Amino acid sequence: MLNSRAHVVLDTLLPPHAHPSLPQGLFDAGFENFYQNFARTANGTLRNGFHFALFIAIWISPLLIRRIPPITLYSRETRERALAAMEVSRFYFLRQMMLILKNVAALCYGANREVRDAIGYPRQHDGLRDTQNERRSL
Amino acid sequence: MIFDGEKEQRAVAEAFDYVIVGSGAAGATVARTLADSGASIAVVEEGPAVDTIEFDDHIFPTMQRIFRGGGLGALNARGHAFIPIFQGSCLGGTTVVNSAIIWRIPDDVWESWRSEYGLGQALPLPELHKNWDQIERDLYVEPTPPAVWGENNRLLDVAKTNLSVSAFPTRRNVRDCRGSARCSTGCPFGAKQSMLVSYLPYAVKRGATIFTSARVDRILMEGNQAKAVTGFFHTSTVKKDVAPFTLYARKAVIVAASAIQTPLLLARSGVRSPHLGSHFQGHPGCSLIGVFDQPVNLWSGATQGYESDEHRLDRRFKVEPLALPPELVFGAMPGVGQHWVENMAQAAHLAVWSAPIRAEAEGVVREGRFGTDVRYDLTRRDMLFLRQGLKFVADLFFAAGAREIIPNVHGLPERLKHPEDGRLLENGPDNPAAYSFALTHLFGTARMSVRSQDGVVGTDFCVHGARNFYVVDSSVFPTNLGVNPQHAIMGIAMLAARQIMAKNG
């Protein structure tokens, strides 16, 4: 389970109602369920990297905008500024941490059916495959 | 037959004429060639047995199933930047997740192998061309037809016309491609002629046995002779060893486990050479995102169906469109919070083109304390060519009508809005850490050499000083290619298989 601070960071990273065509936030897109699977099956580097990146976002990113951590003390606007500063930080390590956060969030968000519909990603034809004719592999 | 170690979960000790480690481009080609001789063959694959019907259009579960270590974050080349390395790990290897791009070894590359490394006789070009002819027939290779280009590829054709540069439809090993843009997560329609649907079934029909979910620990040697392959069957989800196996080789052990895994396996098996794991080369590349007024629909059309080789020779890079699923497009968009979502909402209007370079850098692959350790740092010249490559991609994008370009380069503006802005890329940062790289196409970690002191493998593909112990994958290549390597790997593996067959009867 994600703790409440991690929840705040991820909700700030990908908030609901941020754009008319993409009203879903990360948690509307099912991140809680995604995370359960992720925590169980992702490789150790990615899983630990994600948790560490959350830690950095909570405790370090506010320092980049001269605020005292944790990030949860502040308004959404300030939190966004802290995370944005992390994304463009001159420290490669901090940029990499943000990259991990965004990539993991995107793995969930981009897989959501409603999000895909919103950007025009077509429903795939997998269900229509003729398994007898097209099952060409072993 | 297929012995699925994940399901069977029982110990195996059997003997075969040939035991092949790896079922990707090299291993499957060797299996297919040896199968014609009537010899008994075992193919050992670390990844799971998969079926086209399993290939899902959701990236995370698919990567977990068919990429090494689950893909993202599993393996990075470490230097001034972390560069992710993507490898398939399933029956069929990386051929299941590549974009089916077919290139013969360019003449200039082969000539350097002949003149600088003395491999002209070991790798005779006429014989390689015969092999490539056969492979192209077997795998239905043809240029990507306009009907499945999709807009991402078509726009490069527009840029080609407007700038008068060399570019053309990519030759691919596909059959009845529908342009679903899903090559990189396994073609769900079986259209891509990966080894999974081509040479492996061919070998199985002729009696080959394939062991999947079978991780090879070492090659057992008796004196200098390879005698057997030993390891454990494991479960793919929790990576737990479930039963041991030992496969004895009456004639030869043939290693085709990739330029990352092969040197590690050889080292665990007692092979000693200063060249083992060294000379690691690849094709690192970066992508730019073009924003167009009209919909591009990145997810429609061949994953990579068009390419430009305008600067392959003089600046060591190619340009390739690259279709990405929503998960990866979103991950590449800049911004956080509302800004990120606003960028994501443009997804249908984005095109992605990459510039992989033929890097001169050489790295090292070793077994580290925490797993595979790949050290790799780009040279200043590599960075120069990369920046020139990105500038060229920007020129192409603007020539194709792009409104803006998202460079994803630290220190540059988030969006480039004018054709002159391409200069920012050319004069961009020299530090690899400013860029978002990916590393594909891996070579050189058990290189072939005439003299034993110059490499790991002899010109007969046998490990120097050993008997019946062969390496046939891209580890033996003395350099990288500057083009997609599947066809080169297969042509050379076919050559090796015929030599091994002739030698062992």
XYZ file of C-alpha atoms in Angstrom:
643
model
C 0.000 0.000 0.000
C 1.134 3.515 -0.744
C 1.333 5.821 2.239
C -0.586 9.077 2.278
C 2.457 11.185 1.378
C 3.215 9.044 -1.658
C -0.440 9.342 -2.592
C -0.182 13.135 -2.481
C 2.958 13.162 -4.648
C 1.397 10.948 -7.308
C -1.859 12.866 -7.270
C 0.134 16.064 -7.786
C 2.164 14.489 -10.545
C -0.898 13.457 -12.534
C -3.961 15.249 -11.178
C -7.626 14.876 -12.136
C -9.472 17.550 -14.139
C -6.238 18.994 -15.526
C -7.464 19.002 -19.107
C -10.992 18.813 -20.571
C -10.181 15.801 -22.745
C -8.264 13.977 -20.011
C -10.301 14.502 -16.834
C -8.988 11.322 -15.221
C -6.225 11.633 -12.695
C -3.738 8.882 -11.961
C -5.878 7.355 -9.233
C -9.008 7.534 -11.402
C -7.035 5.442 -13.875
C -6.678 2.650 -11.337
C -3.233 3.267 -9.906
C -4.006 1.521 -6.614
C -4.666 -1.759 -8.411
C -1.779 -1.213 -10.781
C 0.558 -0.599 -7.865
C -0.378 -3.868 -6.169
C 0.674 -5.757 -9.291
C 3.713 -3.549 -9.787
C 4.962 -4.067 -6.240
C 4.624 -7.825 -6.658
C 6.113 -8.310 -10.127
C 8.361 -5.398 -11.151
C 12.096 -6.014 -11.126
C 13.894 -4.891 -7.985
C 15.704 -2.005 -9.651
C 12.503 -0.429 -10.914
C 10.495 -1.152 -7.772
C 13.157 0.164 -5.397
C 13.870 3.054 -7.732
C 10.204 4.030 -7.677
C 10.035 3.948 -3.890
C 13.242 5.908 -3.593
C 11.999 8.429 -6.151
C 8.868 8.923 -4.049
C 11.063 9.509 -1.013
C 13.086 12.092 -2.916
C 9.938 13.808 -4.149
C 8.560 14.029 -0.619
C 11.674 15.078 1.235
C 14.048 16.695 -1.273
C 11.996 18.348 -3.999
C 10.656 21.140 -1.698
C 14.243 22.186 -0.993
C 14.666 22.942 -4.685
C 12.154 25.781 -4.345
C 13.442 26.823 -0.927
C 10.686 25.211 1.079
C 11.007 22.986 4.133
C 9.981 19.377 3.501
C 7.847 17.378 3.365
C 6.030 18.297 0.199
C 2.685 17.462 1.776
C 2.774 20.703 3.774
C 1.999 22.769 0.705
C -0.746 23.612 -1.728
C -1.117 21.786 -5.025
C 0.413 24.713 -6.874
C 3.508 24.716 -4.676
C 3.801 20.950 -4.857
C 3.698 21.135 -8.647
C 6.454 23.733 -8.599
C 8.593 21.480 -6.407
C 8.127 18.488 -8.696
C 8.749 20.623 -11.779
C 11.998 21.826 -10.222
C 12.982 18.212 -9.690
C 12.275 17.418 -13.333
C 14.594 20.140 -14.633
C 17.124 20.028 -11.814
C 20.780 20.454 -12.721
C 21.403 17.251 -10.755
C 21.135 14.265 -13.077
C 20.181 11.996 -10.205
C 17.109 14.085 -9.382
C 16.041 14.178 -13.021
C 16.384 10.403 -13.177
C 14.230 10.018 -10.085
C 11.500 12.107 -11.697
C 11.829 10.062 -14.866
C 11.155 6.893 -12.883
C 8.110 8.427 -11.213
C 6.705 9.582 -14.535
C 7.432 6.323 -16.336
C 5.729 4.217 -13.682
C 2.741 6.564 -13.584
C 2.546 6.478 -17.380
C 2.600 2.672 -17.425
C -0.667 2.779 -15.535
C -2.233 5.880 -17.060
C -1.517 4.984 -20.691
C -3.045 1.551 -20.232
C -6.366 2.897 -18.998
C -9.187 2.336 -21.458
C -10.856 5.712 -20.922
C -7.573 7.551 -21.298
C -6.860 5.655 -24.495
C -10.308 6.482 -25.824
C -9.726 10.138 -24.985
C -6.540 10.382 -27.042
C -7.977 8.340 -29.899
C -5.987 5.154 -29.365
C -8.055 2.545 -31.176
C -9.506 -0.448 -29.476
C -7.259 -3.270 -30.582
C -8.391 -6.164 -32.654
C -7.087 -8.834 -30.334
C -10.546 -10.034 -29.437
C -11.357 -10.520 -33.105
C -8.347 -12.659 -33.856
C -9.110 -16.010 -35.345
C -7.058 -18.074 -32.989
C -7.074 -21.076 -35.260
C -5.788 -19.290 -38.329
C -3.517 -16.780 -36.711
C -1.941 -18.851 -34.030
C 1.170 -19.269 -36.065
C 3.623 -19.758 -33.278
C 4.575 -22.929 -31.480
C 8.696 -30.747 -28.873
C 8.727 -28.012 -26.287
C 9.639 -28.785 -22.716
C 8.213 -25.914 -20.689
C 10.354 -25.889 -17.566
C 7.962 -23.551 -15.807
C 5.130 -26.043 -16.107
C 6.968 -29.353 -15.983
C 9.058 -28.544 -12.908
C 11.089 -31.762 -12.985
C 14.753 -32.529 -13.378
C 16.068 -33.431 -16.816
C 19.264 -35.169 -17.903
C 19.341 -36.006 -21.607
C 21.865 -36.239 -24.426
C 21.676 -34.601 -27.861
C 24.064 -34.184 -30.755
C 23.982 -30.401 -30.420
C 22.917 -28.224 -27.521
C 22.192 -24.596 -28.470
C 21.971 -21.931 -25.782
C 19.560 -19.183 -26.837
C 16.584 -19.138 -29.192
C 16.925 -15.679 -30.744
C 18.140 -14.744 -34.201
C 21.390 -16.707 -33.926
C 20.243 -19.745 -31.918
C 17.099 -20.311 -33.952
C 18.980 -19.991 -37.245
C 21.543 -22.557 -36.105
C 18.716 -24.856 -34.955
C 16.949 -24.475 -38.278
C 20.126 -25.213 -40.250
C 21.246 -28.166 -38.147
C 17.729 -29.604 -38.137
C 18.064 -30.323 -41.853
C 20.982 -32.657 -41.125
C 18.834 -35.005 -39.083
C 20.948 -34.448 -35.980
C 19.275 -34.398 -32.574
C 19.098 -30.843 -31.279
C 18.264 -29.170 -28.000
C 17.588 -25.432 -27.821
C 17.739 -23.935 -24.331
C 15.909 -20.661 -23.725
C 15.994 -18.741 -20.448
C 12.721 -16.949 -21.121
C 9.250 -18.450 -21.107
C 7.423 -20.249 -23.876
C 5.049 -17.685 -25.335
C 2.398 -17.645 -28.003
C 1.290 -14.821 -30.280
C -2.119 -15.008 -28.693
C -0.610 -13.853 -25.375
C 0.791 -10.577 -26.701
C -1.181 -7.866 -25.003
C -1.308 -4.183 -25.875
C -0.619 -3.148 -22.290
C 3.054 -2.493 -21.876
C 3.697 -3.386 -18.262
C 2.416 -6.973 -18.188
C 3.849 -7.609 -21.655
C 7.269 -6.342 -20.675
C 7.139 -8.435 -17.535
C 6.501 -11.497 -19.655
C 8.785 -11.134 -22.655
C 11.572 -8.635 -21.854
C 14.680 -9.408 -19.857
C 14.011 -8.498 -16.249
C 10.694 -6.948 -17.201
C 12.212 -4.303 -19.464
C 12.266 -0.895 -17.806
C 15.059 -0.542 -15.283
C 16.221 -4.131 -15.583
C 19.537 -3.438 -17.267
C 21.349 -0.150 -17.718
C 24.651 0.718 -19.281
C 26.404 2.891 -16.727
C 28.759 5.733 -17.471
C 28.134 9.453 -17.370
C 24.516 8.530 -18.056
C 22.276 5.579 -17.326
C 21.279 4.132 -20.670
C 18.539 1.508 -20.579
C 19.181 -1.649 -22.557
C 16.197 -3.573 -23.861
C 16.434 -7.275 -24.676
C 13.758 -9.820 -25.393
C 13.734 -12.775 -23.026
C 11.279 -15.325 -24.304
C 11.111 -18.029 -26.920
C 12.420 -16.312 -30.043
C 14.508 -13.810 -28.068
C 14.725 -10.222 -29.218
C 13.288 -11.090 -32.643
C 9.911 -11.164 -30.869
C 10.197 -7.534 -29.746
C 12.237 -5.854 -32.466
C 10.801 -3.950 -35.410
C 11.604 -6.638 -37.985
C 14.132 -4.466 -39.805
C 16.325 -6.266 -42.297
C 19.754 -5.040 -43.386
C 22.597 -7.046 -44.858
C 26.041 -6.158 -43.517
C 26.987 -2.963 -45.395
C 29.967 -3.345 -47.720
C 31.984 -0.736 -45.840
C 31.564 -2.619 -42.562
C 32.474 -5.981 -44.074
C 35.510 -4.401 -45.737
C 36.754 -3.082 -42.386
C 36.297 -6.555 -40.879
C 38.388 -7.953 -43.730
C 41.136 -5.376 -43.754
C 41.425 -4.498 -40.051
C 40.521 -7.811 -38.426
C 41.509 -10.348 -41.095
C 38.075 -11.974 -41.179
C 37.560 -11.955 -44.945
C 38.078 -15.705 -45.274
C 36.178 -16.587 -42.127
C 33.134 -14.591 -43.216
C 33.123 -14.856 -47.014
C 30.793 -12.283 -48.461
C 29.444 -14.395 -51.371
C 28.399 -17.126 -48.957
C 26.816 -14.596 -46.628
C 24.810 -13.172 -49.515
C 23.567 -16.665 -50.366
C 22.462 -17.104 -46.767
C 20.728 -13.733 -46.769
C 18.951 -14.634 -50.012
C 17.598 -17.757 -48.367
C 16.624 -16.000 -45.134
C 14.814 -13.267 -47.058
C 12.816 -15.900 -48.930
C 12.036 -17.796 -45.734
C 10.945 -14.708 -43.816
C 9.009 -12.891 -46.566
C 11.299 -9.866 -46.529
C 10.093 -6.891 -48.554
C 9.994 -3.094 -48.375
C 7.165 -1.783 -46.237
C 4.231 -1.050 -48.573
C 2.583 2.397 -48.371
C -0.670 0.781 -47.249
C 0.824 0.105 -43.812
C 3.133 3.099 -43.450
C 0.760 5.074 -41.274
C 1.277 8.806 -40.838
C 4.425 8.541 -38.696
C 6.293 6.814 -41.520
C 4.564 8.724 -44.324
C 5.729 12.054 -42.948
C 9.341 10.957 -43.342
C 8.575 10.273 -46.990
C 7.272 13.851 -47.225
C 10.453 15.170 -45.604
C 12.566 13.107 -47.979
C 10.859 14.709 -50.963
C 11.085 18.217 -49.557
C 14.748 17.975 -48.547
C 15.933 15.572 -51.286
C 17.681 13.222 -48.886
C 18.197 9.485 -49.076
C 15.278 7.731 -47.409
C 13.204 4.691 -48.298
C 10.651 2.195 -47.030
C 12.237 -0.180 -44.538
C 12.734 -3.790 -45.589
C 11.079 -5.979 -42.979
C 10.464 -9.653 -42.289
C 6.685 -9.569 -42.066
C 3.820 -11.388 -43.706
C 0.388 -9.798 -44.039
C 1.323 -6.909 -41.731
C -1.720 -4.864 -40.697
C 0.209 -1.887 -39.413
C -0.881 -2.315 -35.828
C 2.309 -0.601 -34.570
C 2.858 -3.322 -32.021
C 6.134 -4.914 -33.120
C 7.892 -3.898 -29.945
C 5.540 -5.763 -27.658
C 5.201 -8.872 -29.787
C 3.062 -9.002 -32.907
C -0.337 -10.291 -31.764
C -1.215 -11.377 -35.289
C 1.855 -13.488 -35.994
C 2.624 -11.222 -38.958
C 6.161 -10.453 -37.892
C 8.298 -13.396 -38.895
C 10.172 -13.592 -35.625
C 11.990 -16.788 -34.776
C 8.973 -17.720 -32.662
C 6.805 -18.209 -35.739
C 9.425 -19.161 -38.336
C 12.683 -21.009 -37.720
C 11.842 -22.483 -34.324
C 8.667 -24.228 -35.551
C 10.693 -25.428 -38.555
C 13.295 -26.990 -36.273
C 10.687 -28.513 -33.974
C 8.930 -30.142 -36.921
C 12.252 -31.819 -37.732
C 12.701 -33.172 -34.252
C 14.390 -30.409 -32.271
C 13.570 -30.186 -28.565
C 13.206 -26.755 -27.007
C 13.609 -26.226 -23.288
C 12.071 -22.973 -22.062
C 12.288 -21.153 -18.726
C 15.683 -22.825 -18.538
C 18.484 -20.656 -17.222
C 21.929 -21.973 -18.115
C 24.434 -21.716 -15.279
C 27.499 -23.029 -17.050
C 28.960 -25.185 -19.762
C 30.528 -28.305 -18.274
C 33.999 -28.924 -19.683
C 36.076 -32.103 -19.748
C 39.582 -30.892 -20.342
C 39.196 -28.412 -23.166
C 36.075 -30.055 -24.569
C 32.541 -28.817 -23.974
C 30.462 -31.741 -22.733
C 27.168 -30.449 -21.380
C 24.996 -27.504 -20.491
C 23.677 -27.286 -16.984
C 21.299 -24.983 -15.162
C 17.862 -24.649 -13.609
C 14.303 -24.410 -14.782
C 12.644 -21.459 -13.132
C 9.304 -19.754 -12.811
C 9.114 -16.495 -14.716
C 6.986 -14.600 -12.213
C 8.970 -15.066 -9.026
C 12.270 -16.158 -10.610
C 12.452 -19.213 -8.410
C 14.548 -22.220 -9.417
C 12.341 -25.288 -9.531
C 14.429 -28.135 -10.993
C 17.919 -28.725 -12.375
C 18.764 -29.816 -15.892
C 21.855 -31.184 -17.594
C 21.884 -31.543 -21.360
C 24.830 -33.508 -22.713
C 26.221 -32.620 -26.122
C 27.604 -35.500 -28.167
C 28.968 -33.207 -30.871
C 28.990 -29.586 -29.771
C 27.690 -26.878 -27.477
C 26.718 -23.734 -29.380
C 26.254 -20.487 -27.464
C 23.937 -17.808 -28.869
C 22.822 -16.005 -25.746
C 23.437 -12.361 -26.811
C 26.346 -9.977 -26.367
C 25.343 -9.466 -22.725
C 24.683 -13.024 -21.599
C 27.233 -14.882 -23.706
C 30.393 -13.413 -22.108
C 28.939 -13.940 -18.631
C 28.159 -17.580 -19.420
C 31.599 -18.133 -20.913
C 33.251 -16.601 -17.857
C 31.198 -18.820 -15.521
C 32.282 -21.794 -17.626
C 35.965 -21.111 -17.142
C 36.837 -19.269 -20.349
C 39.602 -16.772 -19.633
C 40.536 -13.968 -21.993
C 41.187 -10.257 -21.511
C 38.809 -9.708 -24.423
C 35.898 -11.562 -22.821
C 33.201 -9.025 -21.957
C 35.315 -6.204 -23.402
C 34.801 -4.280 -26.665
C 31.087 -4.018 -25.918
C 29.486 -1.884 -28.613
C 25.988 -0.835 -29.543
C 23.764 1.656 -31.273
C 22.652 4.220 -28.676
C 20.013 6.615 -29.870
C 17.730 9.461 -28.873
C 14.329 10.480 -30.178
C 12.691 13.782 -30.930
C 8.942 14.295 -30.795
C 7.367 16.268 -33.629
C 4.056 18.044 -33.020
C 1.822 18.316 -36.079
C -1.415 20.190 -36.697
C -2.995 17.142 -38.253
C -3.440 13.849 -36.396
C -0.496 11.483 -36.739
C -1.923 8.625 -34.688
C 1.384 7.110 -33.796
C -0.310 3.821 -33.046
C -1.393 3.231 -36.598
C 1.059 1.901 -39.173
C 4.234 -0.152 -39.146
C 6.266 0.338 -35.977
C 9.264 1.312 -38.083
C 8.422 1.359 -41.773
C 10.648 4.044 -43.282
C 14.232 5.172 -42.701
C 16.925 7.544 -43.847
C 20.543 6.509 -44.313
C 21.589 9.940 -45.628
C 24.329 10.250 -43.005
C 25.061 6.601 -42.225
C 28.547 6.837 -43.680
C 29.711 10.383 -43.035
C 28.126 10.987 -39.623
C 27.413 7.442 -38.437
C 23.677 7.767 -37.810
C 20.395 6.649 -39.338
C 16.943 8.122 -38.835
C 13.950 5.931 -38.073
C 10.357 6.712 -37.144
C 9.312 4.782 -34.071
C 5.735 4.007 -33.081
C 5.174 3.960 -29.345
C 2.172 2.847 -27.304
C 0.433 5.448 -25.100
C 2.312 4.388 -21.966
C 5.688 5.190 -23.498
C 4.518 8.333 -25.307
C 3.187 9.716 -22.032
C 6.401 8.862 -20.217
C 8.377 10.832 -22.800
C 6.264 13.983 -22.570
C 7.707 16.841 -20.527
C 6.106 18.458 -17.521
C 4.468 17.514 -14.253
C 0.955 18.038 -12.960
C -1.425 20.001 -15.145
C 1.325 20.786 -17.626
C 2.093 17.113 -18.141
C -1.562 16.265 -18.705
C -1.901 19.101 -21.213
C 1.063 17.697 -23.122
C -0.388 14.195 -22.988
C -3.627 15.448 -24.478
C -1.689 16.183 -27.692
C -0.729 12.535 -28.092
C -2.650 11.986 -31.339
C -0.687 14.777 -33.029
C 2.788 13.515 -32.177
C 5.349 11.803 -34.351
C 8.463 10.168 -32.914
C 11.671 9.823 -34.931
C 14.943 8.579 -33.540
C 18.588 8.861 -34.485
C 20.539 5.741 -33.493
C 24.272 6.224 -33.937
C 27.044 3.812 -34.777
C 28.913 4.697 -31.611
C 32.658 4.261 -31.414
C 32.520 3.782 -27.668
C 33.545 0.422 -26.259
C 32.240 -0.788 -22.920
C 32.643 -3.753 -20.619
C 30.150 -6.431 -19.546
C 30.880 -8.167 -16.247
C 29.132 -10.055 -13.478
C 28.846 -7.478 -10.696
C 27.960 -7.813 -7.036
C 24.356 -6.918 -7.772
C 23.966 -8.659 -11.113
C 25.049 -7.840 -14.643
C 27.275 -4.791 -14.749
C 27.584 -2.933 -18.058
C 30.021 0.005 -18.152
C 29.684 2.152 -21.222
C 30.492 5.772 -21.945
C 30.028 7.600 -25.209
C 33.028 9.336 -26.733
C 33.138 13.014 -27.656
C 32.874 12.046 -31.307
C 29.801 9.935 -30.538
C 28.203 12.943 -28.872
C 29.086 15.105 -31.859
C 27.383 12.674 -34.231
C 24.407 12.384 -31.922
C 23.913 16.152 -31.866
C 24.250 16.288 -35.636
C 21.756 13.445 -35.870
C 19.218 15.252 -33.726
C 19.689 18.422 -35.787
C 19.033 16.392 -38.930
C 15.891 14.871 -37.398
C 14.692 18.374 -36.522
C 15.306 19.497 -40.120
C 13.309 16.525 -41.372
C 10.475 17.212 -38.958
C 10.149 20.844 -40.009
C 10.397 19.822 -43.670
C 7.502 17.432 -43.071
C 5.391 20.254 -41.639
C 5.898 19.904 -37.894
C 4.602 22.851 -35.899
C 6.969 22.269 -32.989
C 9.548 19.815 -31.768
C 9.910 18.491 -28.251
C 13.621 17.714 -27.841
C 13.705 16.242 -24.318
C 17.260 17.552 -23.897
C 18.192 19.042 -20.534
C 19.150 22.693 -20.895
C 17.232 23.262 -24.122
C 13.781 24.865 -24.392
C 10.891 22.474 -23.921
C 9.722 23.160 -27.466
C 11.580 24.237 -30.599
C 9.301 26.306 -32.808
C 11.420 27.453 -35.737
C 13.572 25.563 -38.231
C 16.578 27.650 -37.122
C 16.165 26.208 -33.624
C 17.687 22.996 -34.929
C 21.034 24.677 -34.311
C 20.341 24.472 -30.594
C 20.457 20.717 -30.944
C 23.642 20.747 -32.986
C 25.294 23.006 -30.404
C 23.623 21.240 -27.503
C 25.184 19.813 -24.357
C 28.167 17.507 -24.666
C 27.229 15.565 -21.547
C 25.338 12.315 -22.252
C 23.380 12.889 -19.027
C 21.478 15.699 -20.750
C 19.836 13.247 -23.141
C 17.364 10.389 -22.891
C 19.074 7.464 -24.560
C 18.108 3.905 -25.262
C 20.671 1.297 -26.230
C 19.866 -1.457 -28.677
C 21.872 -3.760 -30.959
C 24.720 -5.165 -28.885
C 28.035 -6.519 -30.131
C 31.606 -7.535 -29.572
C 31.975 -9.112 -26.122
C 33.452 -12.404 -27.364
C 34.972 -11.124 -30.566
C 36.276 -13.323 -33.329
C 39.978 -13.156 -34.082
C 42.563 -14.941 -36.155
C 45.058 -15.073 -33.273
C 43.999 -16.243 -29.827
C 45.605 -13.238 -28.145
C 43.348 -10.867 -30.106
C 39.942 -12.270 -29.239
C 37.818 -14.986 -27.647
C 36.556 -16.997 -30.606
C 38.505 -18.345 -33.576
C 37.605 -17.988 -37.216
C 35.848 -21.375 -37.012
C 33.523 -19.907 -34.325
C 35.124 -22.207 -31.714
C 36.335 -20.670 -28.446
C 40.120 -20.310 -28.658
C 41.777 -23.309 -27.034
C 38.550 -25.271 -26.640
C 36.915 -28.051 -28.638
C 33.269 -28.407 -29.647
C 32.488 -25.118 -27.912
C 31.114 -22.522 -30.326
C 29.817 -18.957 -30.120
C 27.643 -17.762 -33.004
C 25.818 -14.599 -31.917
C 26.706 -10.899 -32.243
C 29.261 -11.291 -29.442
C 31.681 -12.458 -32.120
C 31.274 -9.344 -34.267
C 34.468 -7.283 -34.146
C 32.527 -4.007 -34.383
C 29.017 -2.671 -34.489
C 27.290 -2.269 -37.852
C 25.489 1.048 -38.017
C 22.410 -0.836 -39.185
C 19.908 -3.171 -37.579
C 21.696 -6.446 -36.874
C 19.149 -9.265 -37.023
C 19.908 -10.183 -40.612
C 23.672 -9.987 -40.127
C 23.389 -12.206 -37.055
C 21.258 -14.746 -38.902
C 23.472 -14.841 -41.993
C 26.591 -15.397 -39.922
C 24.876 -17.955 -37.670
C 23.814 -19.910 -40.757
C 27.395 -19.836 -41.985
C 28.620 -21.046 -38.604
C 26.043 -23.828 -38.452
C 27.097 -25.176 -41.843
C 30.760 -25.133 -40.806
C 30.001 -26.863 -37.514
C 27.905 -29.458 -39.327
C 30.662 -30.103 -41.866
C 33.248 -30.476 -39.127
C 31.196 -32.775 -36.912
C 29.538 -34.892 -39.575
